[in-house]
PDB file of C-alpha atoms in Angstrom:
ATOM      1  CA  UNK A   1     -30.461 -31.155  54.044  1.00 88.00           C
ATOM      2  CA  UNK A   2     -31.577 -30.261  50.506  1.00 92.00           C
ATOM      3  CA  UNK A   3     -29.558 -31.893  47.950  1.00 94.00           C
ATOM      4  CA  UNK A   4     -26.617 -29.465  45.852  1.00 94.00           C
ATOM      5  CA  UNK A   5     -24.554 -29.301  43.005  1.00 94.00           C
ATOM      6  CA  UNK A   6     -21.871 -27.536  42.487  1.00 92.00           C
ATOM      7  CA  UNK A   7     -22.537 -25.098  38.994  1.00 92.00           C
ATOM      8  CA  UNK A   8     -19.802 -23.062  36.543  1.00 92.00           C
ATOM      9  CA  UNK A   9     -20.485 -21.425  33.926  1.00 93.00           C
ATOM     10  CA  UNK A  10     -21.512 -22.946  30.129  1.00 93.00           C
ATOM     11  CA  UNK A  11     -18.226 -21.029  28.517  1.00 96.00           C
ATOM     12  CA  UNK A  12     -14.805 -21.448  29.475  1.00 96.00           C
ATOM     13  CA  UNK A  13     -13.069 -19.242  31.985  1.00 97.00           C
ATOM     14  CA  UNK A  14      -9.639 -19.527  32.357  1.00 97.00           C
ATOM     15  CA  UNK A  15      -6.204 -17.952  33.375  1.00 97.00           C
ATOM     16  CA  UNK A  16      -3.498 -18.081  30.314  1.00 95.00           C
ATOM     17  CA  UNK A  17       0.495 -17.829  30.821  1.00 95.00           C
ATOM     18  CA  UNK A  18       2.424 -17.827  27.941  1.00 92.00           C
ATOM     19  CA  UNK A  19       5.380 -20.127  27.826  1.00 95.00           C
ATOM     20  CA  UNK A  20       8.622 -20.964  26.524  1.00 94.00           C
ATOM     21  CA  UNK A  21       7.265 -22.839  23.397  1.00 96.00           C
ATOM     22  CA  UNK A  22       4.601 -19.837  23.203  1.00 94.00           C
ATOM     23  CA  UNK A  23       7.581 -17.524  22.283  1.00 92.00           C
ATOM     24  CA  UNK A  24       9.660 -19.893  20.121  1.00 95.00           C
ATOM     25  CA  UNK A  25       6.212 -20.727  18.057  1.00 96.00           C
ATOM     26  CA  UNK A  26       6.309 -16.868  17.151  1.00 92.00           C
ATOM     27  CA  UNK A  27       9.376 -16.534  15.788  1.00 92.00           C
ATOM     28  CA  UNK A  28      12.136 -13.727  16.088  1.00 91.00           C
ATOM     29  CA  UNK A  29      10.848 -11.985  13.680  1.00 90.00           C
ATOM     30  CA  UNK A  30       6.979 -11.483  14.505  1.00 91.00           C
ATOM     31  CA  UNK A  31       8.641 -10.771  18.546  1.00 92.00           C
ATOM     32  CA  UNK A  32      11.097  -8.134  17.019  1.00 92.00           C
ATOM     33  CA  UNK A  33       8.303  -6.392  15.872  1.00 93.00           C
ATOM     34  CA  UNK A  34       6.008  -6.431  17.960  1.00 93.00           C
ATOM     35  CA  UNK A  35       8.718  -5.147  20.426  1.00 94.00           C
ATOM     36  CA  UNK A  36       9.609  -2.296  18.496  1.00 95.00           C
ATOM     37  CA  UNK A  37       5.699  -1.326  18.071  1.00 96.00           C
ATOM     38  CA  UNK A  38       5.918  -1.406  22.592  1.00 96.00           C
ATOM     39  CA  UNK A  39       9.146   0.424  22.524  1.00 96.00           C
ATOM     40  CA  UNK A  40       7.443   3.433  19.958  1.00 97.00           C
ATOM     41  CA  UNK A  41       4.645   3.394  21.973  1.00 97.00           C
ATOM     42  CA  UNK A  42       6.225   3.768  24.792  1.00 97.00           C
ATOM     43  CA  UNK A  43       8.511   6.530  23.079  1.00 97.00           C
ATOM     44  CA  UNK A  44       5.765   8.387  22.081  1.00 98.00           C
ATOM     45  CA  UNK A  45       3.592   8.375  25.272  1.00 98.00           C
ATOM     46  CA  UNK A  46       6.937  10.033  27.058  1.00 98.00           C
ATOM     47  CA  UNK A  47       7.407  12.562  24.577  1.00 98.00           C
ATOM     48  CA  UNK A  48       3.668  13.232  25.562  1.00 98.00           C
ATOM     49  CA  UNK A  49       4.165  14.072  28.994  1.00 97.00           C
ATOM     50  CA  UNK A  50       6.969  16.108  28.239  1.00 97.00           C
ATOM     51  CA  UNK A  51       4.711  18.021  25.645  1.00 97.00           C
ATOM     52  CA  UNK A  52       2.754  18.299  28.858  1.00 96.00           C
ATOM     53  CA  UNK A  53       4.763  19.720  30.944  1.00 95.00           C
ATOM     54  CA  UNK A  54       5.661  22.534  28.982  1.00 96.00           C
ATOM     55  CA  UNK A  55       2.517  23.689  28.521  1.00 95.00           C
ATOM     56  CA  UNK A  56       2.252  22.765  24.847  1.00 95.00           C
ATOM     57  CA  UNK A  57      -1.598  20.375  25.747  1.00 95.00           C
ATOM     58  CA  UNK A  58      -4.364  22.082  26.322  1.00 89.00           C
ATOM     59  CA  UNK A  59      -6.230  20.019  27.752  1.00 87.00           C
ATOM     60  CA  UNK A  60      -6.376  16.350  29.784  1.00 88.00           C
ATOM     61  CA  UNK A  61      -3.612  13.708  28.444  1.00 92.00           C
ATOM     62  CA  UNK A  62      -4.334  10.529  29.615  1.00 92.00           C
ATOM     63  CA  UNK A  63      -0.724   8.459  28.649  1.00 95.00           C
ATOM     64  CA  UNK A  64      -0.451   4.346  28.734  1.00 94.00           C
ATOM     65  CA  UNK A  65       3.261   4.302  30.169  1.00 93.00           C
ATOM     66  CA  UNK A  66       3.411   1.112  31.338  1.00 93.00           C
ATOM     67  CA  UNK A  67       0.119  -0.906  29.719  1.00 94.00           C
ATOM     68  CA  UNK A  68       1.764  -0.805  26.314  1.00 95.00           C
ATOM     69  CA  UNK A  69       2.158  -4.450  26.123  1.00 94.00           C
ATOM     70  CA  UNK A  70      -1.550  -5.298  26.338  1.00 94.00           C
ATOM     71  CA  UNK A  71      -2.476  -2.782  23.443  1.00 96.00           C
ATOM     72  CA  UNK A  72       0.506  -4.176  21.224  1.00 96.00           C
ATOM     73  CA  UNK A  73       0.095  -8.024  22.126  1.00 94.00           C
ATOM     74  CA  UNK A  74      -3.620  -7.700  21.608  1.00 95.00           C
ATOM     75  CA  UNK A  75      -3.716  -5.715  18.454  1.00 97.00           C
ATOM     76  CA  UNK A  76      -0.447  -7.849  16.735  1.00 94.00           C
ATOM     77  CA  UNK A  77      -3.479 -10.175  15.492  1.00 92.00           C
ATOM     78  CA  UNK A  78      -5.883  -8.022  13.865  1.00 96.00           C
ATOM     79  CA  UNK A  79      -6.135  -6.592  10.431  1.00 95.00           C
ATOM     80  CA  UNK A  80      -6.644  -3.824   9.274  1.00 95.00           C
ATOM     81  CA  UNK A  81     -10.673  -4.251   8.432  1.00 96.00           C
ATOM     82  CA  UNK A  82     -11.055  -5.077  11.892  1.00 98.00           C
ATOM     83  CA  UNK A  83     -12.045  -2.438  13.998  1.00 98.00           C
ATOM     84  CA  UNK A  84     -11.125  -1.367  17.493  1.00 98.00           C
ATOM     85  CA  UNK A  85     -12.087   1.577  20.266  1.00 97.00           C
ATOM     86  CA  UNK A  86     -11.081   2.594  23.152  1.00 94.00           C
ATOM     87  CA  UNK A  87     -11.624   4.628  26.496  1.00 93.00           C
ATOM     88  CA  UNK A  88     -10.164   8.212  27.441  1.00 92.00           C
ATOM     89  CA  UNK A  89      -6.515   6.456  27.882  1.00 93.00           C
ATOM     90  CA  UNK A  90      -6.386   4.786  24.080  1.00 96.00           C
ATOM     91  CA  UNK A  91      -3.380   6.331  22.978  1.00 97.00           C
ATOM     92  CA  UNK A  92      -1.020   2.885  22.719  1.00 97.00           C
ATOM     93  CA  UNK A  93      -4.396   0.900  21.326  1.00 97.00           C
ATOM     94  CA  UNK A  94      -4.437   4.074  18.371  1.00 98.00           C
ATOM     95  CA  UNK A  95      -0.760   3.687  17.888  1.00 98.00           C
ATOM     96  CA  UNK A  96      -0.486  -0.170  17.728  1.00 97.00           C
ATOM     97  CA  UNK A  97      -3.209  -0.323  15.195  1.00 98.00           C
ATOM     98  CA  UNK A  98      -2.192   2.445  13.265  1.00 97.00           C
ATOM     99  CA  UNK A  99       1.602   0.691  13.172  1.00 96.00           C
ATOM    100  CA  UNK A 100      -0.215  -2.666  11.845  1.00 94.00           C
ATOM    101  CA  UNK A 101      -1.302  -1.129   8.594  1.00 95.00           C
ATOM    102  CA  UNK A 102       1.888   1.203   8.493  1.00 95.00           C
ATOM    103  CA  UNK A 103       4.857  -1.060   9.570  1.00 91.00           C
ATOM    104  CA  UNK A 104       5.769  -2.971   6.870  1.00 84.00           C
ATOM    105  CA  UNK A 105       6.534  -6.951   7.721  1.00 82.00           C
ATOM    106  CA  UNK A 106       9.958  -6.783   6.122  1.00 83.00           C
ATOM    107  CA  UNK A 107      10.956  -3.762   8.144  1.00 86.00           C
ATOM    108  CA  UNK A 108      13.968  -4.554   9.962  1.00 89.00           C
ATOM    109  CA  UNK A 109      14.437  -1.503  12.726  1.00 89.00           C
ATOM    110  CA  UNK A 110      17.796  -2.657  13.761  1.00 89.00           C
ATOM    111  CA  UNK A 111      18.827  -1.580  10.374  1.00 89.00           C
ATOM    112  CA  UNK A 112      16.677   1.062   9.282  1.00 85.00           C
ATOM    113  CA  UNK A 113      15.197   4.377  10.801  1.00 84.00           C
ATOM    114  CA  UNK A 114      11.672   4.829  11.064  1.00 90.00           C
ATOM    115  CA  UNK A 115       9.628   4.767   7.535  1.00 91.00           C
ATOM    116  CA  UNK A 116       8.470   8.278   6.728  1.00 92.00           C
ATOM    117  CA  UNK A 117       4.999   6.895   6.712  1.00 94.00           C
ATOM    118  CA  UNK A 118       5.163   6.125  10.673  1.00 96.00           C
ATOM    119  CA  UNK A 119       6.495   9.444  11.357  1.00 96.00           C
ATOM    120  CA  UNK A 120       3.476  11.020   9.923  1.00 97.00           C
ATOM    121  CA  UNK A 121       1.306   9.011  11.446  1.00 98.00           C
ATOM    122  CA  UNK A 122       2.829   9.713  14.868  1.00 98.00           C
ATOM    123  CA  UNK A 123       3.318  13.278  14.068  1.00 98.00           C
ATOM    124  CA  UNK A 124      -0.357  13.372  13.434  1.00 98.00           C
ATOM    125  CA  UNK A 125      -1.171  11.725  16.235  1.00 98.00           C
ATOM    126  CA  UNK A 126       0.886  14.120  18.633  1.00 98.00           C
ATOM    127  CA  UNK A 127      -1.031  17.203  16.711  1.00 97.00           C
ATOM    128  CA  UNK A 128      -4.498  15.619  17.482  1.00 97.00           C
ATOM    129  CA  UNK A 129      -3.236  15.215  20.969  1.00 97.00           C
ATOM    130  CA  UNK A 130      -1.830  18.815  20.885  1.00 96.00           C
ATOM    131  CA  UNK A 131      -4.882  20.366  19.822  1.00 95.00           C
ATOM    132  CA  UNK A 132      -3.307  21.066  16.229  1.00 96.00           C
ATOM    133  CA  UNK A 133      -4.609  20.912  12.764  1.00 96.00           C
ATOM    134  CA  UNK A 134      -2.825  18.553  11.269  1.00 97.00           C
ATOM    135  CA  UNK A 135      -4.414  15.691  13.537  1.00 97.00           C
ATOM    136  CA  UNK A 136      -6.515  13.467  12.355  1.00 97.00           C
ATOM    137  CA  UNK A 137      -9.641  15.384  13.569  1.00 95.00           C
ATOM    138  CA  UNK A 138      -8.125  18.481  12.896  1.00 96.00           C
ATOM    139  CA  UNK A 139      -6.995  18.897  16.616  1.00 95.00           C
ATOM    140  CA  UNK A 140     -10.566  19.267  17.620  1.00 94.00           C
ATOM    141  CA  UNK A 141     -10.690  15.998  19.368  1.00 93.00           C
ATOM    142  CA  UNK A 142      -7.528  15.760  21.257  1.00 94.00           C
ATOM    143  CA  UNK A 143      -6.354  13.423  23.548  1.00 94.00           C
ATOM    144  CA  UNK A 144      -9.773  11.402  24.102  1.00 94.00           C
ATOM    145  CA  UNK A 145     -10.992  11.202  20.612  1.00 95.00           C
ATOM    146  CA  UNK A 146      -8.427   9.455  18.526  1.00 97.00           C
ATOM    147  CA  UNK A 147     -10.194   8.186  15.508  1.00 97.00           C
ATOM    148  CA  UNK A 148      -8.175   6.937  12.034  1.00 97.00           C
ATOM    149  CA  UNK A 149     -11.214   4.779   9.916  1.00 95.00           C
ATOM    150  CA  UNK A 150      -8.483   4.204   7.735  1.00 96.00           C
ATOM    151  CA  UNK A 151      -6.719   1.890  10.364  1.00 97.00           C
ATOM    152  CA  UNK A 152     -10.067   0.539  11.994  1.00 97.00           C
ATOM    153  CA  UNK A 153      -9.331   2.869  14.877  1.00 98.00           C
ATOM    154  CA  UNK A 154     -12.767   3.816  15.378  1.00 97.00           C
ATOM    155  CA  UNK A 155     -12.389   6.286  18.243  1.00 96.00           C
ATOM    156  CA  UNK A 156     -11.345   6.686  21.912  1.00 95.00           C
ATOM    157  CA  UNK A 157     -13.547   8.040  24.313  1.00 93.00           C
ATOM    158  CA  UNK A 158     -13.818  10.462  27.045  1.00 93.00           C
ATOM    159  CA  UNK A 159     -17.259   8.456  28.550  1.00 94.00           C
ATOM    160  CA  UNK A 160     -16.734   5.995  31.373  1.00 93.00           C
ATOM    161  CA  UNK A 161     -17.339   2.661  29.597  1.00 94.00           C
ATOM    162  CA  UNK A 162     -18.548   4.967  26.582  1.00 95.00           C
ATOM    163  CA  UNK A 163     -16.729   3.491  23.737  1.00 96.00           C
ATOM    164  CA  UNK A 164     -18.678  -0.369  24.420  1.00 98.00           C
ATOM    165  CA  UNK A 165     -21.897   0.063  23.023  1.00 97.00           C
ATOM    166  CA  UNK A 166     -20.467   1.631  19.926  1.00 98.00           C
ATOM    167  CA  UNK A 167     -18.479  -1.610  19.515  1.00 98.00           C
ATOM    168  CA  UNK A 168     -21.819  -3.630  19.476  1.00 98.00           C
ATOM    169  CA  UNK A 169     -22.796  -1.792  16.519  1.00 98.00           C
ATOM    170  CA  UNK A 170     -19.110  -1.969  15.193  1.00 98.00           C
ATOM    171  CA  UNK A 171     -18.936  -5.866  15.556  1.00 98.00           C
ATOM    172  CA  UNK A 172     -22.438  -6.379  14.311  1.00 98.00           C
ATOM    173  CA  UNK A 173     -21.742  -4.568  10.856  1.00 97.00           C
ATOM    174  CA  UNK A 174     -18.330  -7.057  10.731  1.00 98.00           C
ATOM    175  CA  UNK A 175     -20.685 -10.034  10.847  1.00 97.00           C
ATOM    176  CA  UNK A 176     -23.403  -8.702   8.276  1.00 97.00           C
ATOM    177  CA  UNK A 177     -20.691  -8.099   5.764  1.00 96.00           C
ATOM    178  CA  UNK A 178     -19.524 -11.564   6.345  1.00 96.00           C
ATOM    179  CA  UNK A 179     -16.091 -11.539   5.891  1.00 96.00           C
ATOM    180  CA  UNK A 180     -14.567 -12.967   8.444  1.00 96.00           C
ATOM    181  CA  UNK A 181     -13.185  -9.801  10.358  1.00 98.00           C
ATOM    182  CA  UNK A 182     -14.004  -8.824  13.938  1.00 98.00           C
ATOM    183  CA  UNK A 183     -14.373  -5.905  16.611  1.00 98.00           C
ATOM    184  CA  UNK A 184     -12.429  -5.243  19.919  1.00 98.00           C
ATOM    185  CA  UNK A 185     -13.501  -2.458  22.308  1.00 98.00           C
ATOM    186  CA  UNK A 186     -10.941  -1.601  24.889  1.00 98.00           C
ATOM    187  CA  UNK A 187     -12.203  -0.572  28.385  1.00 97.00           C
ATOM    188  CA  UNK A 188     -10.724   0.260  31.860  1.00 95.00           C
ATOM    189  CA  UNK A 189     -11.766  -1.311  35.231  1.00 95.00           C
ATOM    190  CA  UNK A 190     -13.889   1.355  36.284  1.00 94.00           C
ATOM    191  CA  UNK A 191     -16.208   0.535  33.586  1.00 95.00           C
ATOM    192  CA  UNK A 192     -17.408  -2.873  34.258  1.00 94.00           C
ATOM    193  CA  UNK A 193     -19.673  -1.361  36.341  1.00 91.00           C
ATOM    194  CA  UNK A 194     -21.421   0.962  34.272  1.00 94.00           C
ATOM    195  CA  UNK A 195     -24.871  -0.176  33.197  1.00 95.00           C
ATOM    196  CA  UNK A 196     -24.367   0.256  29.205  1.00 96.00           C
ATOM    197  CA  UNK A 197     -21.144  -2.122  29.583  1.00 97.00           C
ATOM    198  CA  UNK A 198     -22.863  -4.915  31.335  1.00 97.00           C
ATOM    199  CA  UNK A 199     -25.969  -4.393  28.656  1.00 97.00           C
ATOM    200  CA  UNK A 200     -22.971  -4.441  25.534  1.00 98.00           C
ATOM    201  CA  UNK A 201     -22.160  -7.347  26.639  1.00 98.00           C
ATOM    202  CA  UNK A 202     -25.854  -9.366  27.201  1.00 98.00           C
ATOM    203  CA  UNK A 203     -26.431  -8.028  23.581  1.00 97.00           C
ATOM    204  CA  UNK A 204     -23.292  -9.475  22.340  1.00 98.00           C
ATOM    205  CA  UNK A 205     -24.015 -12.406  23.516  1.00 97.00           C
ATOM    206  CA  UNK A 206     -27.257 -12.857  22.682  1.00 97.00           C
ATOM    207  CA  UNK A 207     -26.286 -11.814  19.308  1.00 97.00           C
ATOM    208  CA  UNK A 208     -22.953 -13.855  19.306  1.00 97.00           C
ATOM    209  CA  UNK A 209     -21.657 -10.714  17.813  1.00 98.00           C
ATOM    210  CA  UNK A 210     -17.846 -10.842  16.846  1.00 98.00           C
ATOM    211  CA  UNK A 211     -16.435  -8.953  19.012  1.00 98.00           C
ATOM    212  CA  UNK A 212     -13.784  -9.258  22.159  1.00 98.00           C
ATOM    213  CA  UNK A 213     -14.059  -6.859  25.208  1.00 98.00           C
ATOM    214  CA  UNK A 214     -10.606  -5.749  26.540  1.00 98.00           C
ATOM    215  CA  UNK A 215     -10.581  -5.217  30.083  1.00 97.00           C
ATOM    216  CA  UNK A 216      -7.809  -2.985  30.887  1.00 96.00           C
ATOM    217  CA  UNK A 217      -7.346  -3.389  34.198  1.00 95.00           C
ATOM    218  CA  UNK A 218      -4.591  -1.102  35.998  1.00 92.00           C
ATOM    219  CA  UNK A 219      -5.974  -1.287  39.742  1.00 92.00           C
ATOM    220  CA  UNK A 220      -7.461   1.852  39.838  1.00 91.00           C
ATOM    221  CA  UNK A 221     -10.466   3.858  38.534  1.00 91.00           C
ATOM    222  CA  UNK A 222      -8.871   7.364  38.821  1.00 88.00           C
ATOM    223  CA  UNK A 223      -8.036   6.758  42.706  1.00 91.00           C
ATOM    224  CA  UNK A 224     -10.890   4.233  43.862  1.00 93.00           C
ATOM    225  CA  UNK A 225      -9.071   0.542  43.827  1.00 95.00           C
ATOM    226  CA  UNK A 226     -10.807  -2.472  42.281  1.00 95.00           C
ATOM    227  CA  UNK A 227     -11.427  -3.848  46.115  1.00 94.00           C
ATOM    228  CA  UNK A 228     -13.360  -0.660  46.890  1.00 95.00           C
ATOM    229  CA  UNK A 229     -15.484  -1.239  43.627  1.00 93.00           C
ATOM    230  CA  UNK A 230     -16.856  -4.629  43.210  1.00 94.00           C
ATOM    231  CA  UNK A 231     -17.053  -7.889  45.697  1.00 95.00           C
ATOM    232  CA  UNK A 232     -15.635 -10.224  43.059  1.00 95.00           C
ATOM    233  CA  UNK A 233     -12.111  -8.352  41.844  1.00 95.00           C
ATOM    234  CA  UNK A 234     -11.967 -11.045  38.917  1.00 96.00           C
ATOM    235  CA  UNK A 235     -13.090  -8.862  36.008  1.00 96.00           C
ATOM    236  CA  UNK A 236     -13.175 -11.455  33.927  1.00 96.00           C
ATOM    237  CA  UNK A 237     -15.854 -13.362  35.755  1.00 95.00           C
ATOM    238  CA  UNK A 238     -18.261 -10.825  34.153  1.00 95.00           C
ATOM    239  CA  UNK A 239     -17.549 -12.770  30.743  1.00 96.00           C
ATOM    240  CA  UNK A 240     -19.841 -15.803  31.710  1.00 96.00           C
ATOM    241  CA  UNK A 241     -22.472 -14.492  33.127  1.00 95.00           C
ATOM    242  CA  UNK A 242     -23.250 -13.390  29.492  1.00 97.00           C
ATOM    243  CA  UNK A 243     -22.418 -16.828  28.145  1.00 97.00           C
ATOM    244  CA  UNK A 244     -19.031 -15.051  26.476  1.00 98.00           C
ATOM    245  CA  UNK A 245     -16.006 -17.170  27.009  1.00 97.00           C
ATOM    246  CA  UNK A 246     -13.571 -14.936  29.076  1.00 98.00           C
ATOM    247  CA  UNK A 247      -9.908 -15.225  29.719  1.00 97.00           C
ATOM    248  CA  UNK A 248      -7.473 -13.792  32.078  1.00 96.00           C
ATOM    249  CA  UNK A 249      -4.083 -12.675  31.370  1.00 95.00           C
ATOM    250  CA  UNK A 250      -0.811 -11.240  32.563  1.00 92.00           C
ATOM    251  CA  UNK A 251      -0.847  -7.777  31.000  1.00 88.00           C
ATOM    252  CA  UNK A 252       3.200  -6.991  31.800  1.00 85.00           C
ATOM    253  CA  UNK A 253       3.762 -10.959  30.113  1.00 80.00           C
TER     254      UNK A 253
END
């Protein structure tokens, strides 16, 4: 019998579950926030449907109702020079960076309404999504092309695993200028199998380029489950196979 040993990978790969001393570290202040970020978000993506359903899109609307903690939770870290994109359904990712530059710290929203600033930022957003002028690409991209430079929102994106190798180039301009500031590229299930996302993230880690890929993973590539995609469901196992350290969370925590 030829002699084996057991191998894992050279970065860590782990499962992390927030706990009780996790939430008490934050502070009722930074968890009032970010809960009222979830709770516009969540506003916002129903008033999107509706717009929907009266005929008022023209076009696809791809809404986040109920993965609105993942884009807020993930996003409550950055600043604003860091940069983020997104797939086709981006709209909470837009909205929670777009709320970190706008939302002042101090804001209190159990005591005041929502500053005029936010309401033009989602009113703009809704008009981008509506086809309208007064979006921020003058309605010509819609739903699937959200982009505020601005906010670091560097675009959403109608591709299948599109958006990644745009956030190469993204996160390798961060680390030229030095400063400190990163890149995020958010990205569904269905797109860890797409050859440009499994190249994004060799490069990236060849380059140990400063940037975290979000996988977003609801179950489903429009109606083909993860099971019926891949033979290893853990999405996160792609992570060291690139030598990038890869962790798994609870995206309803």
């Amino acid at each position: 019998m030829p002699a084996t040993t057991k191998l894992s990978y050279a970065t860590p790969w782990a499962e992390v579950v927030s706990t009780a001393k996790d939430w008490q570290a934050l502070g009722p202040d930074r968890l009032l926030r970010m809960y009222y970020h979830l709770n516009l978000v969540r506003a916002f993506e129903e008033a999107v449907l509706e717009a929907a359903k009266q005929g008022l899109v023209h076009g696809p609307a791809h809404t986040s109702l109920g993965q609105e903690a993942g884009a807020v939770g993930s996003i409550a870290c950055l600043e604003t020079p860091d940069l983020i994109n997104g797939a086709h359904r981006g709209h909470h990712q837009f909205i929670a960076k777009g709320l970190r530059l706008l939302d002042q710290v101090d804001h209190d929203p159990r005591r005041t309404p929502v500053s005029p600033a936010v309401q033009e930022f989602l009113y703009r957003t809704m008009a981008e999504i509506m086809g309208l002028t007064p979006g921020f690409c003058k309605g010509r991209g819609g739903s699937m092309h959200l982009r505020w430079d601005d906010a670091g929102c560097m675009g959403t994106n109608a591709i299948v695993g599109g958006g990644v190798p745009i956030a190469n180039g993204l996160a390798w301009a961060k680390r030229r200028e030095g400063r400190g500031h990163v890149a995020m590229t958010f990205f569904g299930d269905g797109s860890c199998h797409i050859g440009s996302v499994l190249e994004s993230l060799n490069l990236a880690g060849l380059w140990k380029l400063p940037l975290c890929f979000f996988i977003e993973n609801n179950g489903y590539a429009v109606s083909t489950t993860v099971a019926e995609q891949t033979a290893e469901p853990r999405l996160s196992s792609r992570g060291g196979a690139f030598g990038i350290p890869a962790w798994r969370v609870d995206g309803m925590d």
